[in-house]
XYZ file of C-alpha atoms in Angstrom:
398
model
C -22.071 69.899 66.448
C -23.263 66.323 67.574
C -23.159 63.637 64.952
C -24.602 60.056 65.784
C -25.510 56.841 64.096
C -26.908 53.672 66.129
C -28.933 52.032 63.372
C -29.411 51.668 59.740
C -33.041 52.894 59.793
C -33.382 55.864 62.232
C -34.628 58.826 60.641
C -31.787 60.285 58.658
C -30.657 63.837 59.846
C -27.279 64.301 57.991
C -25.587 62.612 55.151
C -22.259 63.219 53.242
C -22.650 62.415 49.482
C -20.095 63.343 46.599
C -21.392 64.733 43.593
C -19.834 63.271 40.567
C -17.398 65.693 38.658
C -14.393 65.655 36.419
C -12.906 62.509 38.011
C -15.660 60.595 36.215
C -14.702 62.208 32.738
C -11.331 60.611 33.290
C -12.581 57.134 32.564
C -11.735 55.471 29.428
C -12.087 52.054 27.873
C -7.987 51.808 28.506
C -8.561 52.515 32.325
C -12.095 51.710 33.613
C -11.572 48.178 34.527
C -8.593 49.259 36.805
C -10.710 52.106 38.106
C -13.389 49.588 39.042
C -15.967 50.849 36.817
C -18.090 48.486 34.540
C -18.711 51.064 31.873
C -18.004 54.670 30.800
C -20.599 56.814 32.354
C -22.224 59.929 30.654
C -20.951 62.328 33.227
C -23.785 65.181 32.725
C -26.520 62.531 33.121
C -24.740 61.072 36.154
C -24.582 64.467 37.677
C -28.240 65.159 37.068
C -29.100 61.600 38.495
C -27.327 62.604 41.502
C -28.732 65.957 41.973
C -32.146 64.274 41.926
C -31.037 61.866 44.615
C -29.665 64.776 46.844
C -33.061 66.521 46.203
C -35.148 63.575 47.328
C -33.079 63.450 50.572
C -33.763 67.174 51.320
C -37.359 66.784 50.374
C -37.497 64.478 53.326
C -35.702 67.059 55.622
C -32.127 65.600 55.439
C -29.195 67.816 55.593
C -26.863 66.998 52.491
C -23.037 67.616 53.025
C -20.698 67.303 49.959
C -17.330 65.732 50.448
C -15.815 68.021 47.653
C -17.000 71.210 49.634
C -15.751 69.865 52.868
C -12.259 69.041 51.467
C -11.931 72.478 49.993
C -12.999 73.887 53.632
C -10.519 71.470 55.064
C -7.693 72.791 53.177
C -7.751 76.009 54.483
C -5.875 74.624 57.386
C -2.235 74.482 56.633
C -1.728 71.109 58.300
C -4.390 69.597 56.425
C -2.911 70.981 53.210
C 0.615 69.774 53.893
C -0.493 66.458 54.888
C -2.564 65.729 51.741
C 0.078 67.153 49.487
C 2.588 64.627 51.168
C 0.421 61.775 50.815
C 0.300 62.610 46.870
C 3.992 62.996 47.009
C 4.480 59.573 48.624
C 4.405 57.506 45.346
C 7.235 55.438 44.157
C 6.166 55.846 40.556
C 7.379 59.575 40.659
C 10.752 59.542 40.720
C 12.647 62.660 42.359
C 12.372 65.258 39.335
C 8.727 64.863 38.804
C 7.903 64.585 42.538
C 9.724 67.744 42.983
C 7.781 69.592 40.322
C 4.181 68.147 41.521
C 5.126 69.226 44.861
C 5.725 72.699 43.484
C 2.559 72.599 41.366
C 0.372 71.645 44.293
C 1.714 74.212 46.612
C 0.841 76.909 44.167
C -2.733 75.952 44.121
C -5.418 77.753 46.161
C -7.844 75.243 48.485
C -10.551 74.908 45.676
C -8.126 74.060 42.914
C -6.048 72.055 45.241
C -9.476 70.129 46.304
C -10.244 69.583 42.493
C -6.964 67.934 41.678
C -6.809 65.816 44.657
C -10.353 64.440 43.433
C -9.989 64.245 39.840
C -6.218 63.948 39.469
C -3.548 65.311 37.381
C -2.919 64.313 33.751
C 0.463 64.298 31.976
C -0.676 66.782 29.511
C -2.107 69.446 32.331
C 1.415 70.018 33.672
C 2.675 73.175 31.468
C 5.587 73.589 31.011
C 6.486 69.967 31.421
C 9.059 69.149 33.916
C 12.418 67.493 32.969
C 13.324 64.082 34.203
C 12.948 60.559 32.801
C 9.850 59.664 34.496
C 7.692 62.502 32.977
C 9.352 62.212 29.580
C 8.793 58.537 29.230
C 5.130 58.636 30.291
C 2.435 58.497 27.609
C 0.580 61.761 26.986
C -2.794 60.087 28.325
C -1.104 59.017 31.641
C -1.834 60.332 35.015
C 0.647 62.010 37.107
C -1.917 61.768 39.990
C -4.596 59.199 39.408
C -8.154 60.326 39.327
C -10.521 59.040 42.173
C -13.896 58.231 40.532
C -14.946 56.045 43.239
C -15.399 58.866 45.385
C -19.094 58.724 44.407
C -19.494 55.886 46.950
C -18.972 57.792 50.173
C -20.347 54.783 52.293
C -16.824 52.958 51.754
C -14.248 55.473 53.131
C -15.981 55.976 56.466
C -18.663 54.874 58.735
C -20.146 56.130 61.868
C -20.652 54.034 64.976
C -22.507 55.982 67.384
C -20.464 59.128 67.931
C -17.360 57.761 66.816
C -16.275 57.704 63.169
C -14.107 54.807 61.444
C -12.208 56.014 58.715
C -11.565 52.664 56.688
C -8.838 50.951 55.068
C -9.732 50.275 51.400
C -8.571 47.216 49.841
C -8.417 48.211 46.005
C -5.056 50.028 45.096
C -7.408 52.326 42.641
C -9.077 53.581 45.986
C -6.258 53.764 48.541
C -6.049 57.485 48.274
C -9.661 58.178 49.106
C -9.301 57.593 52.720
C -6.458 60.124 52.884
C -9.176 62.779 51.962
C -11.915 61.517 54.598
C -9.131 61.243 57.293
C -8.106 64.793 56.661
C -11.661 66.028 56.680
C -12.562 64.387 59.991
C -9.266 65.544 61.749
C -9.223 69.238 60.398
C -12.741 70.302 59.314
C -14.106 72.513 62.183
C -17.551 70.800 62.116
C -15.894 67.392 63.057
C -13.636 68.937 65.705
C -13.201 66.466 68.691
C -14.945 63.602 66.999
C -13.041 60.461 68.105
C -11.638 58.235 65.436
C -12.523 54.647 65.782
C -10.336 53.185 62.842
C -7.699 54.609 60.397
C -6.347 53.866 56.842
C -3.253 52.272 57.944
C -5.024 49.250 59.462
C -6.210 45.846 58.162
C -8.868 46.466 55.353
C -12.385 47.323 56.440
C -14.802 48.913 53.985
C -17.959 50.647 54.904
C -20.098 48.769 52.311
C -19.389 45.648 54.743
C -20.566 47.292 58.104
C -24.122 47.504 58.883
C -25.527 48.652 62.270
C -28.380 46.475 62.622
C -29.436 47.767 65.852
C -27.828 50.000 68.730
C -25.149 47.855 69.946
C -25.147 45.485 67.037
C -23.031 45.407 63.844
C -22.771 43.064 60.872
C -19.362 42.940 59.263
C -19.087 41.375 55.813
C -16.073 39.340 55.120
C -14.804 38.875 51.283
C -13.465 40.663 48.466
C -12.831 43.914 50.370
C -12.928 43.475 53.979
C -10.638 40.876 55.540
C -11.334 38.661 58.449
C -8.416 40.520 60.236
C -10.000 43.959 59.427
C -13.549 42.593 61.059
C -11.416 41.584 64.165
C -9.371 44.873 64.526
C -12.836 46.734 64.280
C -14.406 44.530 66.794
C -11.576 44.881 69.094
C -11.554 48.884 68.821
C -15.549 48.879 69.039
C -15.506 46.768 72.162
C -12.809 48.812 73.814
C -14.666 52.144 73.275
C -17.958 50.587 74.468
C -20.045 51.157 71.322
C -21.357 47.553 70.754
C -21.671 44.303 72.652
C -22.128 42.295 69.374
C -20.513 42.031 66.180
C -21.537 39.432 63.447
C -18.809 38.401 61.012
C -20.456 37.588 57.768
C -18.641 35.570 54.870
C -19.988 36.577 51.339
C -18.696 35.292 48.217
C -15.507 37.087 46.904
C -17.028 38.312 43.682
C -17.618 41.439 41.672
C -21.465 40.960 42.032
C -21.209 40.650 45.961
C -18.217 42.832 46.623
C -19.988 44.212 49.959
C -22.521 42.887 52.327
C -24.678 45.678 51.414
C -24.925 44.352 47.780
C -26.810 41.478 49.099
C -28.760 42.707 52.307
C -29.793 46.018 53.541
C -32.277 47.124 56.451
C -35.686 48.865 55.471
C -37.292 48.497 58.858
C -36.255 47.954 62.432
C -36.981 44.283 61.896
C -36.896 43.776 58.190
C -34.203 43.431 55.436
C -34.311 43.339 51.622
C -32.164 40.367 50.782
C -30.822 38.391 47.761
C -32.665 35.127 48.046
C -30.046 33.084 46.582
C -28.156 33.504 49.766
C -30.757 34.210 52.366
C -30.830 30.610 53.607
C -27.118 29.929 53.483
C -25.673 33.051 54.784
C -23.678 32.317 57.949
C -22.650 34.513 60.757
C -19.648 34.088 63.374
C -21.203 35.880 66.579
C -18.111 37.839 68.087
C -18.732 39.482 71.678
C -16.199 41.218 74.230
C -14.622 38.617 76.117
C -12.458 38.919 79.417
C -10.031 41.827 79.170
C -11.286 42.979 75.851
C -10.436 39.730 74.095
C -13.102 39.125 71.525
C -14.988 35.931 72.201
C -15.925 34.115 69.002
C -18.947 31.614 68.729
C -19.230 28.919 66.189
C -21.168 29.803 62.861
C -24.719 29.811 62.612
C -27.383 30.990 60.205
C -27.193 34.899 59.859
C -30.770 35.612 60.286
C -31.031 33.514 63.214
C -28.005 34.964 64.852
C -28.996 38.567 63.752
C -32.459 38.326 65.456
C -30.815 37.037 68.802
C -28.385 39.774 68.806
C -30.812 42.406 67.959
C -33.418 41.023 70.836
C -36.241 40.227 68.273
C -38.117 37.012 67.676
C -37.157 36.989 63.845
C -35.740 39.209 61.085
C -38.349 39.521 58.115
C -36.868 39.181 54.742
C -38.160 40.716 51.707
C -36.846 39.038 48.610
C -35.077 40.657 45.514
C -37.251 40.088 42.740
C -39.772 37.467 41.972
C -38.097 34.561 40.525
C -34.184 33.623 40.207
C -33.618 35.237 36.911
C -35.139 38.605 38.107
C -33.586 38.005 41.249
C -30.048 38.025 39.710
C -30.683 40.799 37.497
C -32.072 43.106 40.035
C -29.145 41.966 42.546
C -26.735 43.116 39.900
C -28.628 46.312 39.326
C -28.356 47.142 43.309
C -32.041 46.165 44.056
C -30.664 45.112 47.524
C -28.638 48.482 47.939
C -31.377 50.408 49.601
C -30.871 53.656 51.815
C -33.204 53.967 54.459
C -34.235 57.609 55.268
C -36.638 56.410 57.899
C -38.154 53.187 59.249
C -40.463 51.747 56.596
C -38.952 54.466 53.982
C -36.190 53.883 51.513
C -34.554 55.236 48.421
C -33.938 52.794 45.591
C -33.099 52.758 41.868
C -36.274 52.728 39.966
C -35.189 50.315 37.440
C -35.595 47.205 40.101
C -39.257 47.147 39.333
C -39.823 43.715 41.004
C -37.959 44.324 44.047
C -39.497 47.755 44.554
C -43.062 46.087 44.405
C -41.936 43.627 46.867
C -41.056 46.174 49.167
C -44.280 48.126 49.008
C -46.093 45.060 49.425
C -44.409 44.584 52.638
C -45.445 48.175 53.659
C -42.036 49.965 52.744
C -42.439 53.062 51.004
C -40.053 53.420 48.263
C -38.699 56.650 46.845
C -37.439 55.824 43.387
C -34.424 57.470 41.696
C -32.883 57.053 38.333
C -29.242 55.407 38.130
C -28.706 54.481 34.552
C -25.177 56.146 34.696
C -24.844 56.220 38.678
C -24.653 52.370 38.526
C -21.949 52.087 36.325
C -19.470 51.994 39.263
C -21.621 48.820 40.871
C -23.200 50.985 43.687
C -26.723 51.950 44.771
C -28.316 54.667 47.010
C -26.642 53.047 50.262
C -23.030 52.971 48.440
C -23.509 56.568 47.534
C -24.266 57.681 51.087
C -22.492 58.158 54.269
C -24.841 58.890 57.220
C -23.628 61.156 59.732
C -26.485 61.662 61.918
C -29.637 59.668 62.513
C -32.381 59.828 65.106
C -33.243 56.596 67.093
C -34.117 53.660 65.008
C -36.483 52.313 67.329
């Protein structure tokens, strides 16, 4: 089955989502910060909101795949099962006695139950009877033997498609590191993705999918900041150029702050020549233009304004900018509430959180149709519709 993405706005055909589940119920005031959530979501309402998001995509002809289902199907493959169990056991916190017991526990699970544990984690109290050994006996009853992965909700970050290749990313935050072991296994062992060329892998320098924007066929923008490192951007550029997948990559520094953790928290595309962008940075955002030099060595130009560099690389006169909000206060509030984090279903058609009233009005005044969804609970992990989706197939964006 062909999978192909060469733009941010080509009509969306297939997308991978993750319906929030028991892993969100693992969040407490004791661990939500370390697990990268700003609050404790109401799980049932988050599921309702996510179901409405998926329904809105299906209503526009999009095939929705679920990461959890793909994972369970992948675990029917013995090699995938062995690899993912081994990745869990490769944790220095466990010690020998607990590692052996966890290995036995995981080996006894059927594919669906094993998938559930790999996503939601395993609590101390869930191992009955409890194993011996010092590590287990010294754990608090509320500790996790296997940590949960609540950020699986944000499928954008753990993989990104560049044409017919998939880059399984290298996530920077310890709480998210195990996510890519799951996506890596899915793309390598699930029958649907058989033969898909892998462009990147979790053992390389840090790159996260929320920092990668496919501005046009052959043109990528890569944010460099809290999550994606300059070395990660350079490694991705080398691999993209070697595979002949793009001619230009724009390396775009962004502030290393929680509010601007990824490039797509301040800028997303809504048309072939238009972005919705946080006005506080629109005129100051810079880009290093990187192209394939002799013998594949990346050639780097001096920095210049992002909007100017992007338009030139895309072969257009200018990149239209639609501002977040109407005034500085509203812009800051709606940027924090993921007003910039839209998902394009097609040119001039995007999904956005309904609460960003002024930004959505700005989009509509610019000729962009907005499909509004609720995100009062989904947004507690600092992500909007783009963060929660990994496009796997799009039609041509022009």
